[in-house]
Coordinates of C-alpha atoms and ligand atoms in Angstrom, one line a residue:
M2 CA 82.3 10.4 -73.7
S3 CA 80.2 7.3 -73.3
E4 CA 76.4 8.0 -72.4
T5 CA 75.0 6.5 -68.8
A6 CA 71.7 6.8 -67.7
K7 CA 71.1 6.8 -63.5
L8 CA 68.8 4.4 -61.6
I9 CA 67.8 5.7 -58.4
F10 CA 66.2 2.5 -56.0
G11 CA 66.3 3.1 -52.3
D12 CA 69.0 4.7 -51.0
K13 CA 71.3 3.3 -53.9
T14 CA 72.1 5.3 -57.3
I15 CA 73.7 3.3 -60.0
E16 CA 74.9 4.7 -63.3
M17 CA 74.3 2.0 -66.1
P18 CA 76.2 2.1 -69.7
V19 CA 74.2 3.3 -72.5
I20 CA 75.1 1.4 -76.0
T21 CA 74.7 2.9 -79.1
G22 CA 74.0 1.2 -82.3
S23 CA 75.5 2.2 -85.9
E24 CA 72.1 3.4 -86.9
G25 CA 72.0 5.7 -83.2
E26 CA 69.5 3.5 -81.7
K27 CA 70.7 3.6 -77.7
A28 CA 70.2 1.0 -75.2
L29 CA 70.7 0.5 -71.5
D30 CA 73.0 -2.4 -70.6
I31 CA 71.5 -3.9 -68.0
S32 CA 74.3 -6.7 -67.1
R33 CA 75.4 -5.4 -63.8
L34 CA 71.9 -4.4 -62.5
R35 CA 70.9 -7.3 -60.2
G36 CA 74.5 -7.8 -59.0
D37 CA 74.3 -3.6 -58.1
T38 CA 70.8 -3.5 -56.9
G39 CA 69.1 -7.1 -56.3
L40 CA 66.7 -6.0 -58.9
I41 CA 66.0 -7.6 -62.5
T42 CA 63.7 -6.3 -65.1
M43 CA 60.1 -7.5 -66.5
D44 CA 59.3 -6.8 -69.9
D45 CA 56.1 -8.6 -71.2
G46 CA 57.0 -10.1 -74.8
Y47 CA 60.4 -8.5 -74.8
M48 CA 59.0 -5.6 -76.1
N49 CA 61.8 -3.4 -74.7
T50 CA 64.3 -5.7 -74.5
G51 CA 67.2 -6.3 -76.9
S52 CA 68.6 -10.0 -76.7
C53 CA 72.2 -9.0 -78.9
T54 CA 73.8 -6.8 -80.7
S55 CA 73.8 -7.6 -84.4
N56 CA 75.2 -6.6 -88.0
V57 CA 72.8 -9.0 -90.2
T58 CA 69.4 -6.8 -90.4
F59 CA 68.4 -3.5 -89.6
L60 CA 64.9 -2.4 -89.7
D61 CA 63.4 0.9 -88.7
G62 CA 59.9 0.4 -87.9
E63 CA 58.4 3.7 -87.7
K64 CA 60.3 4.7 -91.1
G65 CA 59.1 1.2 -92.6
I66 CA 63.0 0.6 -93.4
L67 CA 64.4 -3.2 -93.9
R68 CA 68.1 -3.7 -94.9
Y69 CA 70.2 -6.8 -95.0
R70 CA 74.3 -6.1 -94.2
G71 CA 73.2 -2.4 -95.2
Y72 CA 71.4 -3.4 -98.4
P73 CA 67.8 -2.0 -98.8
I74 CA 65.4 -4.4 -99.2
E75 CA 64.3 -2.9 -102.3
Q76 CA 67.5 -3.2 -104.2
L77 CA 67.6 -6.4 -102.9
A78 CA 64.2 -7.6 -104.5
E79 CA 65.0 -5.7 -107.5
K80 CA 68.2 -6.6 -108.7
A81 CA 69.4 -9.9 -106.5
T82 CA 68.9 -13.5 -106.7
F83 CA 67.6 -15.7 -103.6
L84 CA 70.6 -17.4 -103.3
E85 CA 72.8 -14.1 -103.7
V86 CA 71.1 -13.0 -100.8
S87 CA 71.6 -16.2 -98.8
Y88 CA 75.3 -15.4 -99.4
L89 CA 75.1 -11.9 -98.4
L90 CA 73.2 -12.7 -95.2
I91 CA 75.2 -15.6 -94.1
Y92 CA 78.5 -14.4 -94.8
G93 CA 78.2 -10.4 -94.7
E94 CA 79.1 -9.3 -98.3
L95 CA 77.7 -9.7 -101.8
P96 CA 79.6 -13.0 -103.3
D97 CA 81.9 -11.7 -106.3
K98 CA 81.3 -14.3 -109.5
E99 CA 83.9 -16.9 -108.3
Q100 CA 82.6 -16.7 -104.7
F101 CA 79.0 -17.2 -105.9
E102 CA 79.5 -19.9 -108.4
I103 CA 81.5 -21.9 -105.6
F104 CA 78.3 -21.2 -103.0
R105 CA 76.3 -22.3 -106.0
N106 CA 77.8 -25.5 -106.6
N107 CA 78.1 -26.4 -102.8
V108 CA 74.4 -25.7 -102.6
V109 CA 73.6 -27.4 -105.4
R110 CA 75.6 -30.5 -104.6
H111 CA 73.1 -31.5 -101.3
T112 CA 69.8 -31.3 -102.8
M113 CA 69.1 -34.9 -102.4
I114 CA 68.3 -36.5 -99.2
H115 CA 69.4 -40.1 -97.7
E116 CA 66.9 -42.6 -99.0
D117 CA 65.8 -44.1 -95.6
L118 CA 64.8 -40.4 -94.8
K119 CA 62.3 -40.4 -97.8
R120 CA 60.8 -43.8 -96.2
L121 CA 60.1 -41.9 -93.2
Y122 CA 57.2 -39.8 -95.2
D123 CA 55.6 -42.9 -95.0
G124 CA 54.7 -42.6 -91.0
F125 CA 53.0 -39.3 -91.3
P126 CA 49.1 -39.5 -92.1
K127 CA 48.6 -38.3 -95.7
D128 CA 46.7 -35.0 -94.1
S129 CA 49.9 -34.3 -91.8
H130 CA 50.6 -30.1 -91.9
P131 CA 53.8 -30.1 -93.8
M132 CA 55.3 -27.7 -91.1
A133 CA 54.6 -31.1 -88.8
I134 CA 56.8 -32.9 -91.5
L135 CA 59.4 -30.0 -92.4
S136 CA 60.2 -29.8 -88.6
S137 CA 60.1 -33.4 -87.9
M138 CA 62.9 -33.8 -91.1
I139 CA 65.4 -31.1 -90.8
C140 CA 65.6 -32.1 -86.8
T141 CA 65.9 -36.1 -87.9
L142 CA 68.9 -34.9 -90.9
S143 CA 71.0 -34.7 -87.5
G144 CA 70.7 -38.3 -87.4
Y145 CA 72.0 -38.6 -90.6
Y146 CA 74.8 -36.2 -90.0
N147 CA 76.4 -37.3 -86.3
D148 CA 80.1 -36.9 -87.7
S149 CA 79.7 -33.5 -88.7
S150 CA 77.3 -31.8 -86.3
D151 CA 79.3 -29.9 -83.9
P152 CA 78.3 -26.4 -83.9
L153 CA 82.1 -25.3 -82.6
N154 CA 84.0 -27.0 -85.5
P155 CA 84.1 -24.1 -88.5
R156 CA 84.1 -26.8 -90.9
H157 CA 81.0 -28.8 -89.4
R158 CA 78.9 -25.5 -89.4
E159 CA 79.8 -24.7 -93.1
I160 CA 78.7 -28.4 -94.3
S161 CA 75.3 -28.4 -91.9
M162 CA 74.6 -24.7 -93.3
T163 CA 74.9 -25.8 -97.0
R164 CA 72.9 -29.0 -96.0
L165 CA 70.0 -26.9 -94.8
L166 CA 70.4 -24.7 -97.8
S167 CA 70.1 -27.5 -100.4
K168 CA 67.8 -29.9 -98.5
T169 CA 65.0 -27.9 -97.6
P170 CA 63.5 -27.5 -100.5
T171 CA 63.4 -30.9 -101.6
I172 CA 62.1 -31.8 -97.8
A173 CA 59.8 -29.1 -98.7
A174 CA 58.4 -30.2 -102.1
Y175 CA 58.1 -34.0 -101.0
S176 CA 55.8 -32.8 -98.0
H177 CA 53.9 -32.0 -100.8
K178 CA 54.2 -34.9 -102.9
K179 CA 53.1 -36.9 -99.9
S180 CA 49.6 -34.9 -99.6
I181 CA 48.6 -35.7 -103.3
G182 CA 49.8 -39.2 -103.3
Q183 CA 52.2 -38.0 -106.2
P184 CA 55.6 -39.6 -106.6
F185 CA 58.9 -37.9 -105.1
V186 CA 60.9 -36.1 -108.2
Y187 CA 64.6 -36.2 -107.3
P188 CA 66.1 -32.5 -107.8
R189 CA 67.6 -31.5 -110.8
N190 CA 70.7 -29.6 -110.1
S191 CA 71.1 -28.0 -113.6
L192 CA 68.2 -25.9 -112.8
S193 CA 68.1 -22.9 -110.5
Y194 CA 67.4 -23.1 -107.1
V195 CA 64.0 -22.1 -107.2
G196 CA 63.4 -23.8 -111.1
N197 CA 64.5 -26.6 -108.8
F198 CA 62.1 -26.5 -106.0
L199 CA 59.2 -25.7 -108.7
N200 CA 60.4 -29.4 -110.7
M201 CA 60.0 -31.0 -107.1
M202 CA 56.7 -29.7 -106.5
F203 CA 55.0 -29.7 -109.8
S204 CA 56.7 -32.1 -112.8
V205 CA 55.3 -35.6 -112.7
P206 CA 57.2 -38.4 -114.4
A207 CA 54.5 -39.1 -117.0
E208 CA 55.0 -35.8 -118.6
D209 CA 57.4 -32.9 -119.2
Y210 CA 57.9 -29.9 -117.0
E211 CA 59.1 -26.9 -118.0
V212 CA 59.8 -24.0 -115.4
D213 CA 57.7 -21.0 -115.9
P214 CA 60.6 -18.0 -115.9
L215 CA 57.7 -15.6 -114.4
V216 CA 56.7 -18.3 -111.5
E217 CA 60.4 -18.5 -111.1
K218 CA 61.1 -14.8 -110.8
A219 CA 57.9 -14.0 -108.7
L220 CA 58.9 -17.3 -106.1
D221 CA 62.6 -16.2 -105.8
L222 CA 61.4 -12.3 -104.8
L223 CA 59.3 -13.8 -102.3
L224 CA 62.4 -15.7 -101.1
I225 CA 64.2 -12.4 -100.7
L226 CA 61.7 -10.5 -98.9
H227 CA 61.4 -13.9 -96.1
A228 CA 65.0 -14.0 -95.8
D229 CA 65.5 -12.8 -92.3
H230 CA 63.8 -9.9 -89.8
E231 CA 66.2 -9.1 -87.0
Q232 CA 65.2 -10.7 -84.0
N233 CA 61.8 -11.9 -84.6
C234 CA 60.0 -15.0 -83.0
S235 CA 61.6 -17.6 -84.6
T236 CA 64.9 -16.2 -85.1
S237 CA 65.1 -15.5 -81.2
T238 CA 64.0 -19.7 -80.6
V239 CA 67.0 -20.0 -82.9
R240 CA 69.2 -17.7 -80.7
L241 CA 68.2 -19.4 -77.5
V242 CA 68.2 -23.0 -78.8
G243 CA 71.4 -22.6 -80.7
S244 CA 72.9 -20.7 -77.2
S245 CA 72.9 -24.3 -75.6
R246 CA 75.1 -25.8 -78.5
A247 CA 72.6 -28.3 -79.8
N248 CA 73.0 -28.7 -83.1
L249 CA 72.1 -26.6 -86.1
Y250 CA 69.7 -29.3 -87.4
A251 CA 67.7 -29.1 -84.0
T252 CA 68.3 -25.3 -83.5
I253 CA 66.5 -24.9 -86.7
A254 CA 63.8 -27.3 -86.5
S255 CA 63.0 -25.0 -82.8
G256 CA 62.6 -21.8 -85.2
I257 CA 60.3 -24.0 -87.9
C258 CA 58.3 -24.6 -85.2
A259 CA 58.0 -21.2 -83.8
L260 CA 57.3 -20.0 -87.3
W261 CA 54.3 -22.2 -87.5
G262 CA 52.3 -20.1 -85.2
P263 CA 49.4 -18.2 -86.8
L264 CA 50.8 -15.0 -84.9
H265 CA 54.1 -15.2 -86.7
G266 CA 54.6 -17.2 -90.0
G267 CA 51.5 -19.2 -89.9
A268 CA 49.8 -15.8 -90.7
N269 CA 50.2 -16.2 -94.4
Q270 CA 47.9 -19.2 -94.3
A271 CA 45.7 -17.7 -92.1
V272 CA 45.0 -14.3 -94.4
I273 CA 43.8 -16.9 -96.9
D274 CA 41.4 -18.9 -94.9
M275 CA 39.8 -15.0 -93.6
L276 CA 40.0 -13.9 -97.1
E277 CA 38.0 -17.1 -97.9
I278 CA 35.6 -16.7 -95.3
I279 CA 34.9 -13.5 -96.1
R280 CA 34.5 -14.2 -99.7
D281 CA 31.9 -17.0 -98.6
E282 CA 30.0 -15.0 -96.2
G283 CA 29.2 -12.2 -99.5
G284 CA 32.5 -9.9 -99.4
D285 CA 31.4 -7.6 -96.8
V286 CA 34.9 -6.1 -95.6
N287 CA 33.2 -3.9 -93.0
K288 CA 32.0 -6.4 -91.0
F289 CA 34.6 -8.2 -90.4
V290 CA 36.6 -5.0 -90.0
Q291 CA 34.3 -4.1 -86.9
L292 CA 34.5 -7.7 -85.8
A293 CA 38.2 -7.6 -85.6
K294 CA 37.5 -4.0 -83.3
D295 CA 35.2 -5.9 -81.3
K296 CA 37.1 -6.7 -77.4
N297 CA 34.9 -9.7 -77.1
S298 CA 35.4 -11.2 -80.4
T299 CA 38.6 -13.1 -81.0
F300 CA 38.9 -12.0 -84.6
R301 CA 41.8 -10.5 -86.0
L302 CA 42.5 -9.2 -89.2
M303 CA 45.2 -11.7 -90.1
G304 CA 48.1 -9.9 -91.7
F305 CA 47.9 -7.3 -90.2
G306 CA 49.7 -5.5 -86.9
H307 CA 53.4 -6.0 -86.5
R308 CA 55.4 -5.7 -83.2
V309 CA 58.0 -3.3 -85.0
Y310 CA 56.2 -1.9 -88.2
K311 CA 54.5 1.1 -87.0
N312 CA 54.1 2.5 -91.0
F313 CA 54.1 0.0 -94.1
D314 CA 55.9 -3.2 -93.7
P315 CA 58.2 -2.3 -96.9
R316 CA 58.0 -5.9 -97.9
A317 CA 54.2 -5.5 -98.1
V318 CA 54.5 -2.6 -100.4
I319 CA 56.5 -4.4 -102.8
I320 CA 54.3 -7.8 -102.6
K321 CA 51.3 -5.9 -103.3
K322 CA 52.5 -4.6 -106.5
A323 CA 54.1 -8.2 -107.4
C324 CA 50.3 -9.5 -107.2
D325 CA 49.3 -7.3 -110.1
D326 CA 52.1 -8.0 -112.1
V327 CA 52.2 -11.5 -111.4
L328 CA 48.4 -12.3 -112.1
R329 CA 48.4 -10.1 -115.1
K330 CA 51.3 -11.7 -116.6
M331 CA 49.9 -15.3 -115.7
G332 CA 46.5 -13.8 -117.5
K333 CA 44.7 -14.8 -113.8
Q334 CA 41.8 -12.8 -111.5
D335 CA 41.9 -13.8 -107.9
P336 CA 38.4 -12.4 -106.2
L337 CA 40.7 -13.1 -103.2
L338 CA 43.1 -10.1 -104.0
D339 CA 40.2 -7.8 -104.4
I340 CA 38.7 -8.4 -101.2
A341 CA 42.1 -8.1 -99.9
R342 CA 42.6 -4.9 -101.5
K343 CA 38.9 -3.6 -100.1
L344 CA 39.6 -4.7 -96.4
E345 CA 43.1 -2.9 -96.1
E346 CA 41.4 0.3 -98.1
A347 CA 38.3 0.0 -95.2
A348 CA 40.8 -0.9 -92.1
L349 CA 43.0 2.2 -92.9
T350 CA 40.5 4.6 -93.2
D351 CA 39.1 3.1 -89.6
S352 CA 40.6 4.9 -86.5
Y353 CA 41.0 2.0 -84.8
F354 CA 43.3 0.6 -87.1
V355 CA 44.9 3.7 -87.9
D356 CA 45.5 5.1 -84.0
R357 CA 47.2 1.7 -83.1
K358 CA 49.5 1.9 -86.1
L359 CA 48.0 -1.3 -88.0
Y360 CA 49.4 -1.8 -91.4
P361 CA 49.2 -5.0 -93.7
N362 CA 52.5 -6.9 -93.0
V363 CA 54.8 -9.7 -95.1
D364 CA 51.5 -11.9 -94.9
F365 CA 48.9 -10.2 -95.8
Y366 CA 49.5 -10.2 -100.0
S367 CA 52.1 -13.3 -100.1
G368 CA 49.4 -15.8 -100.5
I369 CA 47.5 -14.5 -103.3
I370 CA 50.9 -14.9 -105.2
Y371 CA 51.4 -18.7 -103.8
R372 CA 48.1 -19.3 -104.6
A373 CA 48.6 -18.1 -108.6
I374 CA 51.8 -19.8 -108.8
G375 CA 49.6 -22.9 -107.5
I376 CA 51.2 -23.7 -103.9
P377 CA 48.2 -25.4 -101.7
T378 CA 47.4 -23.1 -98.7
E379 CA 48.7 -25.4 -96.1
M380 CA 52.1 -25.4 -97.9
F381 CA 52.5 -21.3 -97.4
T382 CA 54.2 -21.1 -94.1
V383 CA 57.0 -23.7 -95.4
M384 CA 57.4 -21.1 -97.9
F385 CA 58.3 -18.8 -95.2
A386 CA 60.9 -21.3 -93.6
M387 CA 62.4 -21.7 -96.9
G388 CA 62.4 -17.9 -97.2
R389 CA 63.7 -17.5 -93.7
M390 CA 66.3 -20.3 -93.7
P391 CA 69.6 -18.1 -94.6
G392 CA 68.3 -15.6 -91.9
W393 CA 68.0 -18.1 -89.4
I394 CA 71.4 -19.7 -90.4
A395 CA 73.2 -15.9 -90.4
Q396 CA 71.7 -15.4 -87.0
W397 CA 72.6 -18.5 -85.8
K398 CA 76.2 -18.1 -86.9
E399 CA 76.7 -14.8 -85.9
M400 CA 75.6 -16.2 -82.3
I401 CA 77.6 -19.1 -82.3
E402 CA 81.0 -17.9 -83.5
N403 CA 80.5 -14.5 -80.7
P404 CA 83.1 -16.0 -78.0
N405 CA 81.3 -13.5 -75.4
T406 CA 77.6 -16.0 -76.1
K407 CA 76.5 -17.4 -73.0
I408 CA 73.5 -19.7 -72.9
G409 CA 70.2 -17.6 -72.7
R410 CA 68.3 -18.3 -69.5
P411 CA 65.7 -15.5 -68.4
R412 CA 65.2 -15.2 -64.7
Q413 CA 61.4 -14.5 -63.2
V414 CA 59.5 -12.8 -60.6
F415 CA 57.8 -15.8 -58.4
T416 CA 54.3 -15.2 -57.6
G417 CA 53.3 -18.8 -56.7
A418 CA 52.6 -20.2 -53.0
Q419 CA 55.4 -19.4 -50.6
S420 CA 56.9 -22.1 -48.3
R421 CA 54.2 -24.8 -46.8
N422 CA 54.6 -28.3 -45.7
Y423 CA 53.4 -31.7 -47.1
V424 CA 49.9 -33.1 -45.9
E425 CA 49.2 -36.6 -45.6
M426 CA 46.7 -37.7 -48.3
G427 CA 44.4 -38.9 -45.5
K428 CA 44.3 -35.3 -43.8
R429 CA 44.1 -33.2 -47.4
Ligands
LIG28 C1 55.4 -11.6 -88.7 O1 58.4 -10.2 -85.7 C2 58.6 -9.8 -86.9 O2 59.6 -9.6 -87.4 C3 57.8 -10.8 -87.8 C4 57.5 -11.4 -88.8 C5 59.1 -12.1 -89.5 O3 59.4 -11.2 -91.0 O4 59.6 -12.8 -89.3 O5 57.6 -9.9 -89.5 C6 56.6 -12.1 -89.5 O6 55.3 -12.9 -87.8 C7 54.5 -10.9 -89.3 C8 53.0 -10.8 -88.5 C9 52.1 -11.9 -88.7 N1 51.0 -12.3 -87.9 C10 49.8 -11.6 -88.0 O7 49.4 -10.9 -89.2 C11 48.7 -11.7 -87.0 C12 47.8 -10.6 -86.5 N2 48.6 -9.9 -86.2 C13 48.7 -9.7 -84.5 O8 48.5 -10.3 -84.0 C14 49.5 -8.3 -84.2 O9 49.5 -7.5 -84.9 C15 51.0 -8.9 -83.8 C16 51.0 -10.5 -83.2 C17 51.8 -9.1 -85.1 C18 52.1 -8.0 -83.4 O10 51.5 -8.5 -81.8 P1 52.0 -7.0 -80.9 O11 52.8 -6.1 -81.1 O12 51.6 -8.2 -79.4 O13 50.7 -6.2 -80.5 P2 49.4 -6.3 -79.8 O14 48.4 -8.0 -80.0 O15 49.2 -5.9 -78.2 O16 48.5 -5.6 -80.7 C19 48.1 -4.1 -79.8 C20 46.6 -3.7 -80.5 C21 45.7 -4.1 -79.4 O17 44.6 -3.6 -79.6 P3 44.6 -2.7 -77.7 O18 44.8 -3.9 -76.9 O19 45.6 -1.7 -77.9 O20 42.9 -2.4 -78.0 O21 46.0 -3.9 -81.6 C22 45.1 -4.5 -81.8 C23 45.6 -5.4 -80.3 O22 44.1 -6.2 -80.2 N3 45.5 -5.9 -82.8 C24 45.1 -5.9 -83.8 C25 45.2 -6.5 -85.1 N4 46.9 -6.7 -84.6 C26 46.9 -5.9 -83.3 N5 43.5 -5.8 -83.9 C27 42.9 -6.4 -85.1 N6 43.6 -7.0 -86.2 C28 44.5 -7.5 -85.9 N7 45.4 -8.0 -87.0

């Protein structure tokens, strides 16, 4: 017996179906609301609004649960590789050996970018933010693949998805090389996905470069933890833009732009900027906790709080542990890690944060590891985008392959001027 909910409005009473997800979540299906009552709903920031059903990722914000295609993030973080997780997110199952080899070989074969595309880097000012370069270059890829960008063509979808996974590390590393005036390093397909990225980021023609397995594993872990997160701001952007049947390159570029904001993926860079300010002002974390509570101040504890998690972000728990591990094994100290720990402790014993269920999120500790690896702060959100690439692709694929998908087009409640007549310039 399917559940329903009753709405009484004026002299009308309507019943609306309630749909139940595989984890027991319930949603009011309002698709007939306007037709039956003339009403629409309003929901600032879509806090109570589901935009789709999805099989890709499950979050339970109250319990701090995150699963990709049913697999707990803790298990994937410990046992899988980022490329394996990418396959899982996009195709729905963990690959067997043969499937993985075919997938890996496809990804590896597209790591180079067109030589003309490399020349576009010359047009960017030296200190361009790498997210500006990444979003532009990813969108520009569509100019090189006009013959294989139809989102309704399964073969075009496959090659576009592969090219994005393959070329994002190359484009990202080149934006770093551009910023430091070093020559671009071509991909080396004999290396792992992460090893290839590290080589393109840090090797120089004048010297040999060895990928450090410890660094490779730490970065692979961070990419896994960022790989998908259901209908967050940038993924919802990808679904909305993709629903217009724009090509995948343009669609992903829109997701990259949404991720750039400091309230979203840009927070990992903002956390380090915040910790450096606290360090430079003497390390008094309590002063900044008070500032974050002050309604007259715009200061927020970056890396704290989450729309969905009202418990610990499971990714932050894993990254915090990895910080100790990576720094110890690399024989490195980072005073910012000590400040971050003190800040977390001060905040989580303060009722303002406890009452609002504000815990560290994925961005709070990730920058500590990126710094230890030698990745510049400005590149942190690019790293987030590299990790989120398979998630965006998987969510887009689910949307574009759904025959019931309609173009996304929300309504509004108009609160502006009512009808009025034009007044000649001289009479205004
Ligand atoms: C990501 O959606 C996802 O899944 C995103 C993500 C993913 O993987 O895709 O998880 C990645 O974007 C993580 C979030 C990174 N952003 C930050 O760390 C920026 C700092 N955090 C916030 O600005 C905030 O917590 C958000 C944006 C993350 C969530 O904002 P909401 O859900 O809109 O909540 P809100 O801004 O309405 O805050 C509720 C209350 C407010 O106080 P009151 O009005 O109740 O008095 O909590 C306060 C806020 O002022 N608050 C904070 C705070 N975050 C919320 N106060 C101080 N510091 C903070 N960080």
